Tab-separated table of C-alpha atoms in Angstrom:
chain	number	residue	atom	x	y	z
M	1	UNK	CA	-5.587	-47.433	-52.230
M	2	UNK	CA	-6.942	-44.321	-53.476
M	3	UNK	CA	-9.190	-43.997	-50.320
M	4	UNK	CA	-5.948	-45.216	-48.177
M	5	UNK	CA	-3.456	-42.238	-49.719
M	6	UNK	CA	-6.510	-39.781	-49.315
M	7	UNK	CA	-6.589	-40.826	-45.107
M	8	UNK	CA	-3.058	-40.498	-44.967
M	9	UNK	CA	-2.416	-37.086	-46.093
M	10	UNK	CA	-5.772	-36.270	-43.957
M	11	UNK	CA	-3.500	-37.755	-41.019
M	12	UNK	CA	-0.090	-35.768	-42.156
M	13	UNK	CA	-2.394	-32.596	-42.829
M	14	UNK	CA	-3.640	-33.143	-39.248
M	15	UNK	CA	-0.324	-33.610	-37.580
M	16	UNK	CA	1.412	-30.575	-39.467
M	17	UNK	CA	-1.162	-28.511	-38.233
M	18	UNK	CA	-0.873	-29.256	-34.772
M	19	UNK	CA	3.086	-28.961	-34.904
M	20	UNK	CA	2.810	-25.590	-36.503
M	21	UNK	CA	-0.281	-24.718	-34.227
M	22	UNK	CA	0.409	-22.493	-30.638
M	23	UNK	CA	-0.031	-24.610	-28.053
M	24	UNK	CA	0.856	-24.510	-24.144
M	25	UNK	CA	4.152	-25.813	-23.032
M	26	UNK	CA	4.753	-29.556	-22.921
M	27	UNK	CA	3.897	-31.062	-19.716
M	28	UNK	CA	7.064	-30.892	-17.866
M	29	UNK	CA	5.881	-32.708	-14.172
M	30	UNK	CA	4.082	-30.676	-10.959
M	31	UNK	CA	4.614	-28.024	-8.290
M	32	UNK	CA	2.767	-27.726	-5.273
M	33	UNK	CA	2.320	-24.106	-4.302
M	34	UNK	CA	1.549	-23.450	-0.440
M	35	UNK	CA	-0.607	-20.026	-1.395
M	36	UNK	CA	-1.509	-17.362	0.975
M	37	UNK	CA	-2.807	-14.592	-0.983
M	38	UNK	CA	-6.177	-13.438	-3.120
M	39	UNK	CA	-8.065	-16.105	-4.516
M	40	UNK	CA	-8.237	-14.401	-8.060
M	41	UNK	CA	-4.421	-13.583	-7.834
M	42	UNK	CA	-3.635	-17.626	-7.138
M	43	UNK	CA	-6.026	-18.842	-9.832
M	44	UNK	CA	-4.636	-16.693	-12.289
M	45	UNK	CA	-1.180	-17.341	-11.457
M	46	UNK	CA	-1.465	-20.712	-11.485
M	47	UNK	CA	-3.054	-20.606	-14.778
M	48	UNK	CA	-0.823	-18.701	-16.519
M	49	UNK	CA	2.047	-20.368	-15.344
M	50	UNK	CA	1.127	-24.274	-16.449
M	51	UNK	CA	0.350	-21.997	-19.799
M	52	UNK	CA	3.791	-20.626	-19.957
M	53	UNK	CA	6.168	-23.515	-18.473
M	54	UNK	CA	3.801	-26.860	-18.715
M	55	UNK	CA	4.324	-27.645	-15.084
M	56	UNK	CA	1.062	-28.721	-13.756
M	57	UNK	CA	0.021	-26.670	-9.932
M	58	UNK	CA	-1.321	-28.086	-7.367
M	59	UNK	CA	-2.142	-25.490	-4.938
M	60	UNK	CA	-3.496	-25.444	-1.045
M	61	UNK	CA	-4.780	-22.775	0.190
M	62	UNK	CA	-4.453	-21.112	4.198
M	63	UNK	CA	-3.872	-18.079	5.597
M	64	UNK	CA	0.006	-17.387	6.591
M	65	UNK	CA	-0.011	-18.621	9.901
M	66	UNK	CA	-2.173	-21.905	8.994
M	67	UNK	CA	0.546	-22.484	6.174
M	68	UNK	CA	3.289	-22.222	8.615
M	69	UNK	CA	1.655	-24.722	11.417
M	70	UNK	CA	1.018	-26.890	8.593
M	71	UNK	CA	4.609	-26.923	7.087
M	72	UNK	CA	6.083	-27.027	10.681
M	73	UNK	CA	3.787	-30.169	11.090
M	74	UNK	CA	4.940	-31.330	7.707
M	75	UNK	CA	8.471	-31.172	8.394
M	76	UNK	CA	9.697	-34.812	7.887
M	77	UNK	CA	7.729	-35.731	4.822
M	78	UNK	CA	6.616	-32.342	3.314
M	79	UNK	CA	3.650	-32.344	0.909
M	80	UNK	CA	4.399	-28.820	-0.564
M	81	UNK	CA	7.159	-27.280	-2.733
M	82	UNK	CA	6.568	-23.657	-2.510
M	83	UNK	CA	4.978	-20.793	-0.108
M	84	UNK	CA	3.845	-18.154	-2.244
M	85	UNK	CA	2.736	-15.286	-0.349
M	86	UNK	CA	1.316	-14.323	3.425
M	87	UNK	CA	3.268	-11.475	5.490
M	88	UNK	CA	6.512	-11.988	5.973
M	89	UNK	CA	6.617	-12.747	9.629
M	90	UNK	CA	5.705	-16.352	9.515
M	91	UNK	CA	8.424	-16.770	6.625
M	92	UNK	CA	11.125	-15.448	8.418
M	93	UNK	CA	10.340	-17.949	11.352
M	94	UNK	CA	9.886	-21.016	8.763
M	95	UNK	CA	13.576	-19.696	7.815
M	96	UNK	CA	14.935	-19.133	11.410
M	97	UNK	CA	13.638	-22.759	11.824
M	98	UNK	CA	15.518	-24.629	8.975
M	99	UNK	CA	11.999	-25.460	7.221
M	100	UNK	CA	12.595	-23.774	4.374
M	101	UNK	CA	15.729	-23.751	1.528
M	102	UNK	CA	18.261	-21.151	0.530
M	103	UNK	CA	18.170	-20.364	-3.139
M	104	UNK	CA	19.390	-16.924	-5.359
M	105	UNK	CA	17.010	-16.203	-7.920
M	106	UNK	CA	19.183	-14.773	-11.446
M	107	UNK	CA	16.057	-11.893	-10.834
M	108	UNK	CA	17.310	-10.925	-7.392
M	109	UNK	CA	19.250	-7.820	-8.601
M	110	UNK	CA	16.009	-6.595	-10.808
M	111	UNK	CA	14.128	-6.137	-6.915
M	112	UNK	CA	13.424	-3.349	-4.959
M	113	UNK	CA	15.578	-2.922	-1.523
M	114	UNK	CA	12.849	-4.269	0.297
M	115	UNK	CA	12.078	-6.738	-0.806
M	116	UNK	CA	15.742	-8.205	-1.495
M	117	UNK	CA	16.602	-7.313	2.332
M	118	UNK	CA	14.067	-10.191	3.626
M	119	UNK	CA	16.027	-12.482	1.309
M	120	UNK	CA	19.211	-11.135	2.827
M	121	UNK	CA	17.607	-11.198	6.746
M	122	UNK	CA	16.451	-14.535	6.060
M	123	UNK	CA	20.045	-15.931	5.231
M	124	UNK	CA	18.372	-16.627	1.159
M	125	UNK	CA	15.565	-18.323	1.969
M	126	UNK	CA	12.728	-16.267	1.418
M	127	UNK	CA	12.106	-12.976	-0.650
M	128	UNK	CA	9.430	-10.181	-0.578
M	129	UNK	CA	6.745	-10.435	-3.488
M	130	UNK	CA	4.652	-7.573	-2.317
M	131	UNK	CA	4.597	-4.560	-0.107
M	132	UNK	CA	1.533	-3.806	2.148
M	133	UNK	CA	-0.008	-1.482	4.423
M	134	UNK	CA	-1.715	-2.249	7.904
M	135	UNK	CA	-4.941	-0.004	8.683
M	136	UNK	CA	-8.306	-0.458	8.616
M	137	UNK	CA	-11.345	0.166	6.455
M	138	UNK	CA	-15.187	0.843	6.729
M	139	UNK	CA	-18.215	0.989	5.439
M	140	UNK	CA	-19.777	4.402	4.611
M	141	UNK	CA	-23.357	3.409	4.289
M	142	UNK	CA	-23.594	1.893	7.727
M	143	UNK	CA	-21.782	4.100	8.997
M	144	UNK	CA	-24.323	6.864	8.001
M	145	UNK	CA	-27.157	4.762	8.929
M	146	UNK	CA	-25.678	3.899	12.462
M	147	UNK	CA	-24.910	7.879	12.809
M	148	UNK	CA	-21.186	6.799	13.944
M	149	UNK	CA	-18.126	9.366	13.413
M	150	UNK	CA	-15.433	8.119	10.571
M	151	UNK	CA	-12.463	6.243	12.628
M	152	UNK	CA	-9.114	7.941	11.851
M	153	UNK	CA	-7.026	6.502	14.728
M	154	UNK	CA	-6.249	3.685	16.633
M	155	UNK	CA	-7.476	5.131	19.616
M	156	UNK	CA	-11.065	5.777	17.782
M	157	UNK	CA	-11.657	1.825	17.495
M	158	UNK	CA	-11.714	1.524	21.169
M	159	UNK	CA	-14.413	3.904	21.785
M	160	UNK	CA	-17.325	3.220	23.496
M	161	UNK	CA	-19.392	3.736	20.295
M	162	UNK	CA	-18.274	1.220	18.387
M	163	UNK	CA	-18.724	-1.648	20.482
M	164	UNK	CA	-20.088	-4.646	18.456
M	165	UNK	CA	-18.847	-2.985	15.061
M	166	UNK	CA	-15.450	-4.273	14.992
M	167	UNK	CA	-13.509	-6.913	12.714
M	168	UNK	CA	-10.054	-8.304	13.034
M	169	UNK	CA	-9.072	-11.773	12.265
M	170	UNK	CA	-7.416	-14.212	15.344
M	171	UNK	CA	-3.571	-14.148	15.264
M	172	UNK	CA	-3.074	-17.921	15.985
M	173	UNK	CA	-4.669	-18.950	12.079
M	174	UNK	CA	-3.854	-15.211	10.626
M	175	UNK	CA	-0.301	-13.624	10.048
M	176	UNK	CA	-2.479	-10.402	9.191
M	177	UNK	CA	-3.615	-10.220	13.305
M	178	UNK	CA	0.147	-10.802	14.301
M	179	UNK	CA	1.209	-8.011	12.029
M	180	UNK	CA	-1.116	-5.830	13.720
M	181	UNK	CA	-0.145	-6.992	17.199
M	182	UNK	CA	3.549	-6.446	16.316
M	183	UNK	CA	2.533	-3.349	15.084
M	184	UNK	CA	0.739	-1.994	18.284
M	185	UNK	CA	3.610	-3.257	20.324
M	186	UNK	CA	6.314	-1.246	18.489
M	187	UNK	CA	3.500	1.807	18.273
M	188	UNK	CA	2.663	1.864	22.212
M	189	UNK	CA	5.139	-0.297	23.466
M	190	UNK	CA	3.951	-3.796	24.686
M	191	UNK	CA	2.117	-3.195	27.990
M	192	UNK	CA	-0.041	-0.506	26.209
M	193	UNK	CA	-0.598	-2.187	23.584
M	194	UNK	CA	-1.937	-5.450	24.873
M	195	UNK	CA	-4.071	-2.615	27.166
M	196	UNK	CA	-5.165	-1.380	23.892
M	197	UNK	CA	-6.143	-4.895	22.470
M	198	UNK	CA	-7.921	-5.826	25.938
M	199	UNK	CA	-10.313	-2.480	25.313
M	200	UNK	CA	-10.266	-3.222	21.687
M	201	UNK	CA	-11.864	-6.977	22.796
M	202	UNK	CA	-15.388	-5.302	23.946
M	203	UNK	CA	-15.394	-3.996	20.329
M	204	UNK	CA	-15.055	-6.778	18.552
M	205	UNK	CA	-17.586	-8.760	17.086
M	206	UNK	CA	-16.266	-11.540	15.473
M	207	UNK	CA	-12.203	-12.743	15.256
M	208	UNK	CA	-11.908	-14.243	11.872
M	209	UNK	CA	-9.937	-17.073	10.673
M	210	UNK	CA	-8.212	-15.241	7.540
M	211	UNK	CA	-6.615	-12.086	7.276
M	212	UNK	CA	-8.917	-10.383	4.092
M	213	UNK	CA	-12.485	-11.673	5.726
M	214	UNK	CA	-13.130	-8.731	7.489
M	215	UNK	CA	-12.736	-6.547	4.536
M	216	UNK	CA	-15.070	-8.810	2.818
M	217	UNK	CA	-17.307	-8.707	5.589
M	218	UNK	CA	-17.349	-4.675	5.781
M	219	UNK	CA	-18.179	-4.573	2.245
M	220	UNK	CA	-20.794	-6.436	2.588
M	221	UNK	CA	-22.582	-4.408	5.297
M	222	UNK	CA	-21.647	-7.514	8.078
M	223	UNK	CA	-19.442	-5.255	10.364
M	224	UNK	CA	-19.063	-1.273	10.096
M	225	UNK	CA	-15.105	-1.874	10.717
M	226	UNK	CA	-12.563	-4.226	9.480
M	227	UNK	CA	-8.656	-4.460	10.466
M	228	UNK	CA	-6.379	-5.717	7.585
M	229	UNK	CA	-3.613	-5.080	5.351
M	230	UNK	CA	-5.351	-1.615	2.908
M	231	UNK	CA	-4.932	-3.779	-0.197
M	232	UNK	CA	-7.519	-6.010	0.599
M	233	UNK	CA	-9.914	-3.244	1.266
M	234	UNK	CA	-8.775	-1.586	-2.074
M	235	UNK	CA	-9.871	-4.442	-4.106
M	236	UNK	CA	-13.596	-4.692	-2.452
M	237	UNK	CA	-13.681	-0.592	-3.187
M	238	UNK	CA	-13.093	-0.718	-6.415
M	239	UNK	CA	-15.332	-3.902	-6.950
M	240	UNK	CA	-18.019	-0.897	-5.781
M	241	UNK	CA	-18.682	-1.661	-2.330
M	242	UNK	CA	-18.913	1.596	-0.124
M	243	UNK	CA	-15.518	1.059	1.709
M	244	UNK	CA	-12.905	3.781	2.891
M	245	UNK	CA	-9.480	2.915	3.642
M	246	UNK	CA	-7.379	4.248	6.807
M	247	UNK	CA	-4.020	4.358	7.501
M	248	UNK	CA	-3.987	5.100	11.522
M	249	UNK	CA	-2.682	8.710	12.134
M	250	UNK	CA	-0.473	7.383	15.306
M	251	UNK	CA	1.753	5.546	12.354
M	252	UNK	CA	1.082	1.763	11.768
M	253	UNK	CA	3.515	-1.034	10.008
M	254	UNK	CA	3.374	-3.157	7.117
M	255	UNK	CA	3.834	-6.394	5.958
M	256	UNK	CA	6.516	-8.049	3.392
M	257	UNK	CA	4.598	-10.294	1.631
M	258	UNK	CA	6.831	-13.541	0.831
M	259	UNK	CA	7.903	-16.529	-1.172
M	260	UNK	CA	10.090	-19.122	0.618
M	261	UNK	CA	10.925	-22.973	-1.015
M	262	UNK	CA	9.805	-25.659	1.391
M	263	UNK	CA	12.909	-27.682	2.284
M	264	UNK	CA	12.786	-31.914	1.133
M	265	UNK	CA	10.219	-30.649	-1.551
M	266	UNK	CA	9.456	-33.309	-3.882
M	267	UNK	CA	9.846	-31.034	-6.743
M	268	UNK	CA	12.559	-28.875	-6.214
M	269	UNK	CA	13.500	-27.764	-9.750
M	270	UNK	CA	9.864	-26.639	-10.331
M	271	UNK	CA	9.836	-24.770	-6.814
M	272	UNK	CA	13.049	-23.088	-8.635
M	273	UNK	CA	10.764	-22.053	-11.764
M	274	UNK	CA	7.620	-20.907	-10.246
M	275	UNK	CA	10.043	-18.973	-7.940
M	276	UNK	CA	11.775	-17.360	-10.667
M	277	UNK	CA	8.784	-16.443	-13.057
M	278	UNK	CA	6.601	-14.942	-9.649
M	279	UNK	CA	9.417	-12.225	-9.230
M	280	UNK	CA	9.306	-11.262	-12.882
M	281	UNK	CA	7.607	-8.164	-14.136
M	282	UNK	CA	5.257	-10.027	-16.397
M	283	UNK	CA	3.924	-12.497	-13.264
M	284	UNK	CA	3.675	-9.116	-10.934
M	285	UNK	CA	1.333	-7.604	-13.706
M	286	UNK	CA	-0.975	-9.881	-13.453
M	287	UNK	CA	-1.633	-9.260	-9.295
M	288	UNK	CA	-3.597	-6.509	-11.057
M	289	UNK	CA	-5.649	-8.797	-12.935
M	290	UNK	CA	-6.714	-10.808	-9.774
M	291	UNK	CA	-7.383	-8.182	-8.030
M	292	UNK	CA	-4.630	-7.623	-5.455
M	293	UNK	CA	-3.146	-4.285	-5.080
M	294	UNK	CA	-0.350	-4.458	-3.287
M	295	UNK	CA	3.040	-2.785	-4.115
M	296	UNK	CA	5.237	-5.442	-6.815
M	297	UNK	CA	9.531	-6.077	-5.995
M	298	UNK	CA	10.032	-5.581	-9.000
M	299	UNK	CA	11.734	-2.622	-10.260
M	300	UNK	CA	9.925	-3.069	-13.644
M	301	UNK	CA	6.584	-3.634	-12.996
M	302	UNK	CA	4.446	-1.156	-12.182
M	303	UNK	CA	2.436	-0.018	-8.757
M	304	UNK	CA	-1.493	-0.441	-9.828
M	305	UNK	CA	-3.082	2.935	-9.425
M	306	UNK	CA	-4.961	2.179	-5.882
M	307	UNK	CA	-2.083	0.843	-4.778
M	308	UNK	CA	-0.995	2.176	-0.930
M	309	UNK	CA	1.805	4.586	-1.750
M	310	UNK	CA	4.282	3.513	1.376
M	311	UNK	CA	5.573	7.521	0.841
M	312	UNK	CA	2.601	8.943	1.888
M	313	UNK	CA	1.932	7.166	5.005
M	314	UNK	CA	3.351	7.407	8.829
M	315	UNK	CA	4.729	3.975	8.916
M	316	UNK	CA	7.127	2.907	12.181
M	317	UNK	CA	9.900	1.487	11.804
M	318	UNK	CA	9.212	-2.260	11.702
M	319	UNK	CA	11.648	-4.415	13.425
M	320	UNK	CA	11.072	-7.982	10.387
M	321	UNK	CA	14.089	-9.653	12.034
M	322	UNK	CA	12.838	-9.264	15.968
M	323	UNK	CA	9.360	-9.375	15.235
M	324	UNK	CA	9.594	-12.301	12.661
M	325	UNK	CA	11.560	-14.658	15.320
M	326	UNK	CA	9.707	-17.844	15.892
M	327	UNK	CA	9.771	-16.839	19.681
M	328	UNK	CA	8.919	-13.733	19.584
M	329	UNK	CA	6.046	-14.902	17.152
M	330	UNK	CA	5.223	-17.450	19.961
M	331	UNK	CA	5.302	-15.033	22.964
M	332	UNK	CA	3.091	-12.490	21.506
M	333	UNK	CA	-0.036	-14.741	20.190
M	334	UNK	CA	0.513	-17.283	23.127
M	335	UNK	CA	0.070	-13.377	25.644
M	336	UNK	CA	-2.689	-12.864	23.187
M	337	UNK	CA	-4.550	-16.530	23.507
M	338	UNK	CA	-4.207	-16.020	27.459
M	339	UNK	CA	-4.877	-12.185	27.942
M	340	UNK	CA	-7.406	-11.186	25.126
M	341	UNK	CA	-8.678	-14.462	23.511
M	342	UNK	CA	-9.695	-16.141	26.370
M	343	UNK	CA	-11.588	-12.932	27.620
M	344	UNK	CA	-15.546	-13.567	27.635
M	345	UNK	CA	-17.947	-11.572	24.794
């Protein structure tokens, strides 16, 4: 009996102790998180937010315009809840195209203007979570050892000199390349641009499937020049790789990243949460942390230091609601597939 009572209280000690113990959240079901940004940012996230609500993430990871094919394709049974990040364009045309739901956050009102505007565009039903800067980068060492000049301008990347030494990733997987098609277009105006793009072609060495490889790919000495959004860049500079960011001096755009709810979700009420608790200052801290270094929504979290300060830099006036259309989306990359991407190497 003695050895009985003695187990017991063991067992009640036990159970007290894991009552009064932190522990995560109880496990309160799944969300499936269609991600499109940094793979440090996602991993975190996701993380920290089964830590914080108990919901269990499932996530699949594409670039932006792989996410939307996929969700388009989806469309009658979808497998996905949420669509956490990529440039805005693609979520604006998911919108325009009933795939995704309308919903008003209780953080709306703590956003920035931009960022509540693509919520407002989009008739609710998707918001920015990021702010980011279209240039280019490259790499100072091979640079040096190639004896090429620095690129300041659009109009440098076309020169002669750097043939073969050019990245950008391929606008039919990448909503990065259709940001910085849209972006030439409402620079030059469309014929020039797609001019631009078809002297641009002899440069390039290799199209990429997602819109941070050829950042990756400068750093590591595998191209002297890579087109992207600056943050991506930032995060392989201050990782110590000899990069140098450039915001073109003819003015360039920049994206919106964005969050939209995929409509018929199986788990709507968690798309709700993980919606709610990515637009808080406490989840925008943490893009930091994985290192992504774009500008937050909201009001209360702070920039991170090597951030691209939108004030400084010549941007155009970017037309989201003409140049996030799905047929304007469309037109452009199906001119680019038959003008540029079909051109030989």
């Amino acid at each position: 009996m003695r050895t009985a009572a003695v187990s017991l209280c063991t067992a009640l000690a036990g159970l007290m102790a894991a009552v009064l113990a932190p522990h995560p959240a109880a496990a309160q079901g799944e969300v499936v998180v269609y991600c499109s940004v940094l793979n440090d940012w996602y991993a975190l996230a996701a993380r920290e937010f089964t830590r914080k609500t108990g919901v269990k993430v499932t996530l699949n990871i594409k670039g932006s315009g792989e996410t939307f094919a996929q969700i388009r394709a989806e469309a009658g049974n979808p497998r996905g809840d949420i669509w956490w990040g990529g440039t805005g364009d693609p979520h604006l045309a998911a919108a325009e195209a009933d795939l995704t739901a309308p919903y008003r956050s209780p953080i709306l009102d703590a956003l920035h203007p931009w960022a509540k505007r693509q919520w407002e565009q989009s008739r609710e039903r998707t918001v920015g979570i990021y702010a980011g800067v279209l240039g280019f980068t490259y790499n100072t060492e091979v640079l040096a050892q190639k004896k090429l000049p620095a690129p300041r301008c659009w109009s440098d990347l076309i020169q002669p000199i750097y043939k073969d030494e050019v990245q950008i990733s391929n606008p039919s997987s990448s909503g990065t390349a259709y940001a910085a098609i849209a972006t030439l277009v409402q620079v030059m105006g469309e014929d020039k641009a797609f001019a631009y793009l078809r002297e641009l072609h002899r440069n390039i060495n290799q199209y990429t499937r997602s819109g941070p490889a050829p950042s990756r790919n400068d750093a590591r000495g595998e191209t002297t020049v890579g087109i992207m959004f600056l943050h991506d860049a930032v995060a392989e500079e201050i990782a110590g790789f000899p990069l140098r960011v450039v915001a073109p001096c003819e003015g360039t755009g920049y994206e919106i990243g964005s969050m939209s709810i995929i409509k018929g979700g199986k788990n709507p009420e968690n798309a709700r949460k993980w919606y709610d608790w990515a637009l808080s200052a406490e989840a925008q801290a943490l893009a930091k942390d994985g290192k992504s270094y774009q500008v937050p929504p909201n009001r209360d979290a702070a920039a991170p230091p090597r951030a691209p300060r939108l004030e400084e830099i010549k941007l155009v006036n970017y037309d989201f609601a003409k140049y996030g259309s799905s047929a304007e989306r469309k037109r452009l990359v199906e001119r680019w597939e038959k003008e540029i991407g079909s051109l030989p190497k």
